[in-house]
Amino acid sequence: MRTVVVTGTASGIGKALKGMLEADGHRVIGVDLRDADVAVDLTTDAGRTDLVEKVTELSGGTIDAIVANAGLSNGSPATLAVNYFGALATLEGLRPLLAGSDAPRAAVTCSMASLLPVDDQLVELTLAGDEAAALARAAELTAAGTGDIIYGSSKAAIAHWLRRVAPTADWAGANIPLNAIGPGIVQTGMTAEMLSTEESTKAVESVVPMPLGGIMGPEVPANLLRFLVSPENSHMCGQVVFVDGGSDVVFRGDRVW
C-alpha cells in the first residue's frame, strides 16, 4: 500500500483520482477547502504551512507520492495563487516526506491552456517567485476585464517551473520523477457553467478543438495521473503529457521539438 497526497479531492479530477487510488488499495490523504482529510486554503501562507504540518502528522512523516492537482479558473488573482504558488508550496513543502519511500513520485495538473496566449509579464513575475508582484499584476488584468488570461498564464508558469526543476538534484537526483498532465476540457464543477448550454459548449470547442473523443470526464486525466505517480513510471522526467483529445496537435502541428 502506498500513501499518496492529492490536492483538490472534493471534486473533479482529484476526486476521481482519489477513488481510483483507493480502489487500487492505496491510502489517499485528500486536501481541499472542504470535505477532505486536510482542509486548507492554498491561497494563503497559513494554509500552505498547515498543509505540510497536517500531512506530516497524518502520514507519520513518510509518503510515497504527491499530486498537486488543486486549481481555480475564475479569472481572479486567487487563480494564480492556487494554480502556481499553492502547487509549488505543495510539491516543495511535501518533498522531504518522500525521502522514506522506495518509489517516490510527484505530479502536477497543468493544462492545454498553457498553449494559449498568456500575459508575459505575469508569467515572468510568477517564475521570479515574487508572489506579491505577480498577484498585483493579476489584479490589474482582472480590473481591465482580461482576467481570463490568468488561468493559462498560471499553467504556463507551472510548466516552465517543472521543466527547470525536474532534472535537478532535489528531484531527479533524489530519484523522484516529477511530471505533469495537460488536460483539455474536462467535465467538472470548474467547467459546468461554460458547458451548461449547447451554444456555450460549441463556443468552448471552437477555442479548444478536441478531435479525438471531444470533451472528457475527470476519470480520463485522473487515470494518467495514477500512472505518473505509480512505481511503473520510473524514467519520465519533466514531461507535460497532454491528454486533450488532440488540442496540442491541432495548435502545434508537427512541431515536436
mmCIF file of C-alpha atoms in Angstrom:
data_model
loop_
_atom_site.group_PDB
_atom_site.id
_atom_site.type_symbol
_atom_site.label_atom_id
_atom_site.label_comp_id
_atom_site.label_asym_id
_atom_site.label_seq_id
_atom_site.Cartn_x
_atom_site.Cartn_y
_atom_site.Cartn_z
ATOM 1 C CA MET A 1 0.000 0.000 0.000
ATOM 2 C CA ARG A 2 1.266 3.435 -0.949
ATOM 3 C CA THR A 3 0.367 6.740 0.698
ATOM 4 C CA VAL A 4 -0.479 9.448 -1.828
ATOM 5 C CA VAL A 5 -1.287 13.081 -1.095
ATOM 6 C CA VAL A 6 -3.750 14.563 -3.588
ATOM 7 C CA THR A 7 -4.928 18.172 -3.519
ATOM 8 C CA GLY A 8 -8.330 19.133 -4.875
ATOM 9 C CA THR A 9 -10.075 15.896 -3.872
ATOM 10 C CA ALA A 10 -13.502 17.389 -3.167
ATOM 11 C CA SER A 11 -14.441 17.371 -6.849
ATOM 12 C CA GLY A 12 -13.377 16.787 -10.427
ATOM 13 C CA ILE A 13 -10.066 15.176 -11.327
ATOM 14 C CA GLY A 14 -8.868 14.991 -7.731
ATOM 15 C CA LYS A 15 -11.998 13.208 -6.576
ATOM 16 C CA ALA A 16 -11.770 10.731 -9.463
ATOM 17 C CA LEU A 17 -8.088 10.072 -8.751
ATOM 18 C CA LYS A 18 -8.728 9.533 -5.046
ATOM 19 C CA GLY A 19 -11.350 6.914 -5.880
ATOM 20 C CA MET A 20 -9.030 5.131 -8.301
ATOM 21 C CA LEU A 21 -6.093 5.015 -5.910
ATOM 22 C CA GLU A 22 -8.237 3.793 -3.043
ATOM 23 C CA ALA A 23 -9.728 1.117 -5.293
ATOM 24 C CA ASP A 24 -6.143 0.036 -6.004
ATOM 25 C CA GLY A 25 -5.643 -0.425 -2.262
ATOM 26 C CA HIS A 26 -3.643 2.721 -1.553
ATOM 27 C CA ARG A 27 -4.123 5.313 1.148
ATOM 28 C CA VAL A 28 -5.006 8.807 -0.059
ATOM 29 C CA ILE A 29 -4.606 11.906 2.081
ATOM 30 C CA GLY A 30 -7.041 14.282 0.433
ATOM 31 C CA VAL A 31 -6.598 18.033 0.567
ATOM 32 C CA ASP A 32 -9.185 20.682 -0.265
ATOM 33 C CA LEU A 33 -11.060 23.635 1.160
ATOM 34 C CA ARG A 34 -13.705 21.259 2.486
ATOM 35 C CA ASP A 35 -14.703 17.581 2.558
ATOM 36 C CA ALA A 36 -11.098 16.424 2.829
ATOM 37 C CA ASP A 37 -8.676 14.899 5.315
ATOM 38 C CA VAL A 38 -6.774 18.179 5.309
ATOM 39 C CA ALA A 39 -8.938 21.290 4.899
ATOM 40 C CA VAL A 40 -6.755 24.271 3.993
ATOM 41 C CA ASP A 41 -6.773 27.352 1.788
ATOM 42 C CA LEU A 42 -3.815 27.172 -0.589
ATOM 43 C CA THR A 43 -4.097 30.855 -1.485
ATOM 44 C CA THR A 44 -2.618 31.729 1.920
ATOM 45 C CA ASP A 45 0.742 31.207 3.613
ATOM 46 C CA ALA A 46 -1.057 29.886 6.673
ATOM 47 C CA GLY A 47 -2.932 27.323 4.602
ATOM 48 C CA ARG A 48 0.251 26.155 2.905
ATOM 49 C CA THR A 49 2.021 25.796 6.247
ATOM 50 C CA ASP A 50 -0.951 23.900 7.690
ATOM 51 C CA LEU A 51 -0.879 21.576 4.689
ATOM 52 C CA VAL A 52 2.655 20.451 5.412
ATOM 53 C CA GLU A 53 2.107 20.161 9.152
ATOM 54 C CA LYS A 54 -1.139 18.211 8.896
ATOM 55 C CA VAL A 55 0.084 15.859 6.161
ATOM 56 C CA THR A 56 3.244 15.192 8.172
ATOM 57 C CA GLU A 57 1.109 14.332 11.196
ATOM 58 C CA LEU A 58 -1.350 12.131 9.309
ATOM 59 C CA SER A 59 1.332 10.289 7.353
ATOM 60 C CA GLY A 60 3.756 9.796 10.189
ATOM 61 C CA GLY A 61 6.394 11.633 8.177
ATOM 62 C CA THR A 62 6.570 9.407 5.107
ATOM 63 C CA ILE A 63 4.564 9.494 1.885
ATOM 64 C CA ASP A 64 5.044 7.837 -1.489
ATOM 65 C CA ALA A 65 3.609 10.376 -3.916
ATOM 66 C CA ILE A 66 2.316 13.916 -4.279
ATOM 67 C CA VAL A 67 -0.281 15.106 -6.780
ATOM 68 C CA ALA A 68 -0.633 18.897 -6.833
ATOM 69 C CA ASN A 69 -3.986 18.992 -8.566
ATOM 70 C CA ALA A 70 -5.978 21.745 -6.831
ATOM 71 C CA GLY A 71 -6.845 24.601 -9.145
ATOM 72 C CA LEU A 72 -9.103 27.534 -9.934
ATOM 73 C CA SER A 73 -10.134 29.221 -13.182
ATOM 74 C CA ASN A 74 -12.246 32.156 -12.038
ATOM 75 C CA GLY A 75 -10.213 34.957 -13.617
ATOM 76 C CA SER A 76 -9.046 36.396 -10.309
ATOM 77 C CA PRO A 77 -5.668 36.630 -8.534
ATOM 78 C CA ALA A 78 -6.736 33.632 -6.442
ATOM 79 C CA THR A 79 -6.416 31.520 -9.577
ATOM 80 C CA LEU A 80 -2.721 32.344 -9.760
ATOM 81 C CA ALA A 81 -2.270 31.891 -6.012
ATOM 82 C CA VAL A 82 -3.619 28.335 -6.078
ATOM 83 C CA ASN A 83 -2.517 27.137 -9.515
ATOM 84 C CA TYR A 84 1.108 28.197 -9.204
ATOM 85 C CA PHE A 85 2.141 29.264 -5.719
ATOM 86 C CA GLY A 86 -0.127 26.752 -3.996
ATOM 87 C CA ALA A 87 1.108 23.961 -6.245
ATOM 88 C CA LEU A 88 4.740 24.854 -5.556
ATOM 89 C CA ALA A 89 4.117 25.012 -1.818
ATOM 90 C CA THR A 90 2.547 21.559 -2.035
ATOM 91 C CA LEU A 91 5.345 19.978 -4.051
ATOM 92 C CA GLU A 92 8.281 21.663 -2.346
ATOM 93 C CA GLY A 93 6.770 21.550 1.130
ATOM 94 C CA LEU A 94 5.965 17.843 1.000
ATOM 95 C CA ARG A 95 9.040 16.735 -0.972
ATOM 96 C CA PRO A 96 11.053 15.910 2.185
ATOM 97 C CA LEU A 97 8.354 13.394 3.152
ATOM 98 C CA LEU A 98 9.143 11.393 0.010
ATOM 99 C CA ALA A 99 12.623 10.537 1.288
ATOM 100 C CA GLY A 100 11.406 7.432 3.068
ATOM 101 C CA SER A 101 9.642 5.936 0.045
ATOM 102 C CA ASP A 102 11.073 3.138 -2.098
ATOM 103 C CA ALA A 103 9.399 4.654 -5.177
ATOM 104 C CA PRO A 104 8.754 8.371 -4.626
ATOM 105 C CA ARG A 105 6.730 10.158 -7.297
ATOM 106 C CA ALA A 106 5.254 13.618 -7.903
ATOM 107 C CA ALA A 107 2.898 15.137 -10.434
ATOM 108 C CA VAL A 108 1.055 18.382 -11.040
ATOM 109 C CA THR A 109 -2.028 19.187 -13.078
ATOM 110 C CA CYS A 110 -1.147 21.634 -15.831
ATOM 111 C CA SER A 111 -3.485 22.307 -18.792
ATOM 112 C CA MET A 112 -3.647 22.640 -22.545
ATOM 113 C CA ALA A 113 -4.432 26.278 -21.699
ATOM 114 C CA SER A 114 -0.673 26.657 -21.269
ATOM 115 C CA LEU A 115 -0.565 26.637 -25.089
ATOM 116 C CA LEU A 116 -2.965 29.580 -25.388
ATOM 117 C CA PRO A 117 -1.890 33.251 -25.315
ATOM 118 C CA VAL A 118 -0.529 34.303 -21.916
ATOM 119 C CA ASP A 119 0.391 37.530 -20.179
ATOM 120 C CA ASP A 120 4.184 37.527 -20.452
ATOM 121 C CA GLN A 121 4.635 39.965 -17.576
ATOM 122 C CA LEU A 122 2.538 37.813 -15.273
ATOM 123 C CA VAL A 123 4.453 34.672 -16.221
ATOM 124 C CA GLU A 124 7.814 36.392 -15.666
ATOM 125 C CA LEU A 125 6.835 37.750 -12.240
ATOM 126 C CA THR A 126 5.449 34.378 -11.248
ATOM 127 C CA LEU A 127 8.564 32.464 -12.260
ATOM 128 C CA ALA A 128 10.693 35.020 -10.422
ATOM 129 C CA GLY A 129 8.908 33.933 -7.254
ATOM 130 C CA ASP A 130 7.584 37.405 -6.477
ATOM 131 C CA GLU A 131 4.101 36.424 -5.369
ATOM 132 C CA ALA A 132 3.081 39.909 -4.237
ATOM 133 C CA ALA A 133 4.042 41.476 -7.575
ATOM 134 C CA ALA A 134 2.508 38.610 -9.539
ATOM 135 C CA LEU A 135 -0.785 38.893 -7.653
ATOM 136 C CA ALA A 136 -0.758 42.652 -8.211
ATOM 137 C CA ARG A 137 -0.350 42.090 -11.950
ATOM 138 C CA ALA A 138 -3.157 39.528 -11.870
ATOM 139 C CA ALA A 139 -5.367 42.094 -10.125
ATOM 140 C CA GLU A 140 -4.586 44.580 -12.895
ATOM 141 C CA LEU A 141 -5.675 42.051 -15.505
ATOM 142 C CA THR A 142 -8.880 41.334 -13.606
ATOM 143 C CA ALA A 143 -9.676 45.033 -13.294
ATOM 144 C CA ALA A 144 -9.056 45.501 -17.013
ATOM 145 C CA GLY A 145 -11.542 42.754 -17.854
ATOM 146 C CA THR A 146 -8.843 40.383 -19.100
ATOM 147 C CA GLY A 147 -8.732 38.085 -16.086
ATOM 148 C CA ASP A 148 -9.411 35.050 -18.264
ATOM 149 C CA ILE A 149 -5.753 35.082 -19.292
ATOM 150 C CA ILE A 150 -4.639 34.429 -15.700
ATOM 151 C CA TYR A 151 -5.530 30.738 -15.854
ATOM 152 C CA GLY A 152 -3.452 29.949 -18.927
ATOM 153 C CA SER A 153 -0.619 32.111 -17.631
ATOM 154 C CA SER A 154 -0.572 30.239 -14.321
ATOM 155 C CA LYS A 155 -0.448 26.911 -16.118
ATOM 156 C CA ALA A 156 2.283 28.084 -18.495
ATOM 157 C CA ALA A 157 4.329 29.193 -15.496
ATOM 158 C CA ILE A 158 3.957 25.842 -13.737
ATOM 159 C CA ALA A 159 5.040 24.062 -16.924
ATOM 160 C CA HIS A 160 8.175 26.247 -17.165
ATOM 161 C CA TRP A 161 8.950 25.631 -13.488
ATOM 162 C CA LEU A 162 8.514 21.889 -13.959
ATOM 163 C CA ARG A 163 10.971 21.770 -16.855
ATOM 164 C CA ARG A 164 13.529 23.721 -14.866
ATOM 165 C CA VAL A 165 13.467 21.729 -11.649
ATOM 166 C CA ALA A 166 12.586 18.152 -12.666
ATOM 167 C CA PRO A 167 16.162 17.195 -13.657
ATOM 168 C CA THR A 168 17.798 18.829 -10.624
ATOM 169 C CA ALA A 169 19.334 17.185 -7.586
ATOM 170 C CA ASP A 170 16.230 17.794 -5.483
ATOM 171 C CA TRP A 171 14.020 15.786 -7.821
ATOM 172 C CA ALA A 172 15.714 13.532 -10.391
ATOM 173 C CA GLY A 173 18.812 13.415 -8.223
ATOM 174 C CA ALA A 174 16.672 12.068 -5.398
ATOM 175 C CA ASN A 175 15.074 9.512 -7.743
ATOM 176 C CA ILE A 176 11.762 11.383 -7.802
ATOM 177 C CA PRO A 177 10.125 11.538 -11.244
ATOM 178 C CA LEU A 178 8.318 14.905 -11.436
ATOM 179 C CA ASN A 179 5.861 15.315 -14.307
ATOM 180 C CA ALA A 180 2.583 16.954 -15.280
ATOM 181 C CA ILE A 181 -0.578 16.300 -17.207
ATOM 182 C CA GLY A 182 -2.097 18.790 -19.630
ATOM 183 C CA PRO A 183 -5.839 18.081 -19.837
ATOM 184 C CA GLY A 184 -8.140 19.522 -22.434
ATOM 185 C CA ILE A 185 -11.717 20.413 -21.490
ATOM 186 C CA VAL A 186 -12.927 18.205 -18.650
ATOM 187 C CA GLN A 187 -16.471 17.917 -17.331
ATOM 188 C CA THR A 188 -16.083 19.177 -13.769
ATOM 189 C CA GLY A 189 -17.594 21.786 -11.497
ATOM 190 C CA MET A 190 -14.993 24.204 -12.822
ATOM 191 C CA THR A 191 -16.352 23.938 -16.365
ATOM 192 C CA ALA A 192 -20.035 23.398 -15.557
ATOM 193 C CA GLU A 193 -21.120 26.930 -16.448
ATOM 194 C CA MET A 194 -19.223 27.099 -19.729
ATOM 195 C CA LEU A 195 -20.680 23.732 -20.747
ATOM 196 C CA SER A 196 -24.212 24.460 -19.494
ATOM 197 C CA THR A 197 -25.784 25.011 -22.925
ATOM 198 C CA GLU A 198 -25.256 23.622 -26.405
ATOM 199 C CA GLU A 199 -24.296 27.080 -27.626
ATOM 200 C CA SER A 200 -21.708 27.673 -24.919
ATOM 201 C CA THR A 201 -20.296 24.179 -25.386
ATOM 202 C CA LYS A 202 -19.814 24.791 -29.101
ATOM 203 C CA ALA A 203 -18.082 28.064 -28.291
ATOM 204 C CA VAL A 204 -15.649 26.227 -25.993
ATOM 205 C CA GLU A 205 -14.999 23.566 -28.621
ATOM 206 C CA SER A 206 -14.221 26.252 -31.196
ATOM 207 C CA VAL A 207 -11.458 27.611 -28.942
ATOM 208 C CA VAL A 208 -10.217 24.220 -27.740
ATOM 209 C CA PRO A 209 -10.556 21.707 -30.587
ATOM 210 C CA MET A 210 -10.547 18.097 -29.367
ATOM 211 C CA PRO A 211 -10.876 15.926 -32.482
ATOM 212 C CA LEU A 212 -10.334 12.678 -30.557
ATOM 213 C CA GLY A 213 -13.266 11.952 -28.283
ATOM 214 C CA GLY A 214 -14.244 15.539 -27.542
ATOM 215 C CA ILE A 215 -14.869 16.754 -24.000
ATOM 216 C CA MET A 216 -13.836 14.156 -21.419
ATOM 217 C CA GLY A 217 -14.838 13.040 -17.969
ATOM 218 C CA PRO A 218 -12.498 13.573 -14.989
ATOM 219 C CA GLU A 219 -11.560 9.894 -14.918
ATOM 220 C CA VAL A 220 -9.527 10.301 -18.128
ATOM 221 C CA PRO A 221 -6.863 12.708 -16.794
ATOM 222 C CA ALA A 222 -7.097 11.045 -13.373
ATOM 223 C CA ASN A 223 -6.038 7.757 -14.905
ATOM 224 C CA LEU A 224 -2.943 9.399 -16.385
ATOM 225 C CA LEU A 225 -2.048 10.896 -13.019
ATOM 226 C CA ARG A 226 -2.453 7.451 -11.490
ATOM 227 C CA PHE A 227 0.245 6.156 -13.828
ATOM 228 C CA LEU A 228 2.585 9.114 -13.319
ATOM 229 C CA VAL A 229 2.713 8.526 -9.556
ATOM 230 C CA SER A 230 2.951 4.748 -9.804
ATOM 231 C CA PRO A 231 6.163 2.736 -9.342
ATOM 232 C CA GLU A 232 5.871 1.710 -13.016
ATOM 233 C CA ASN A 233 6.725 5.265 -14.064
ATOM 234 C CA SER A 234 10.449 5.099 -13.455
ATOM 235 C CA HIS A 235 12.056 7.330 -16.101
ATOM 236 C CA MET A 236 9.711 10.127 -17.179
ATOM 237 C CA CYS A 237 11.257 13.433 -16.123
ATOM 238 C CA GLY A 238 9.838 16.928 -16.552
ATOM 239 C CA GLN A 239 7.197 15.941 -19.081
ATOM 240 C CA VAL A 240 3.871 17.700 -19.620
ATOM 241 C CA VAL A 241 1.760 14.892 -21.041
ATOM 242 C CA PHE A 242 -1.204 16.287 -22.930
ATOM 243 C CA VAL A 243 -4.432 14.339 -22.544
ATOM 244 C CA ASP A 244 -6.509 16.752 -24.571
ATOM 245 C CA GLY A 245 -8.208 14.949 -27.416
ATOM 246 C CA GLY A 246 -5.676 16.413 -29.820
ATOM 247 C CA SER A 247 -5.663 20.131 -28.964
ATOM 248 C CA ASP A 248 -1.890 20.189 -28.663
ATOM 249 C CA VAL A 249 -1.526 18.598 -32.105
ATOM 250 C CA VAL A 250 -4.035 20.977 -33.695
ATOM 251 C CA PHE A 251 -2.301 24.009 -32.229
ATOM 252 C CA ARG A 252 1.326 22.971 -32.736
ATOM 253 C CA GLY A 253 1.084 20.660 -35.733
ATOM 254 C CA ASP A 254 4.271 18.710 -36.408
ATOM 255 C CA ARG A 255 6.478 20.930 -34.230
ATOM 256 C CA VAL A 256 7.648 18.189 -31.906
ATOM 257 C CA TRP A 257 10.737 19.951 -30.582
#
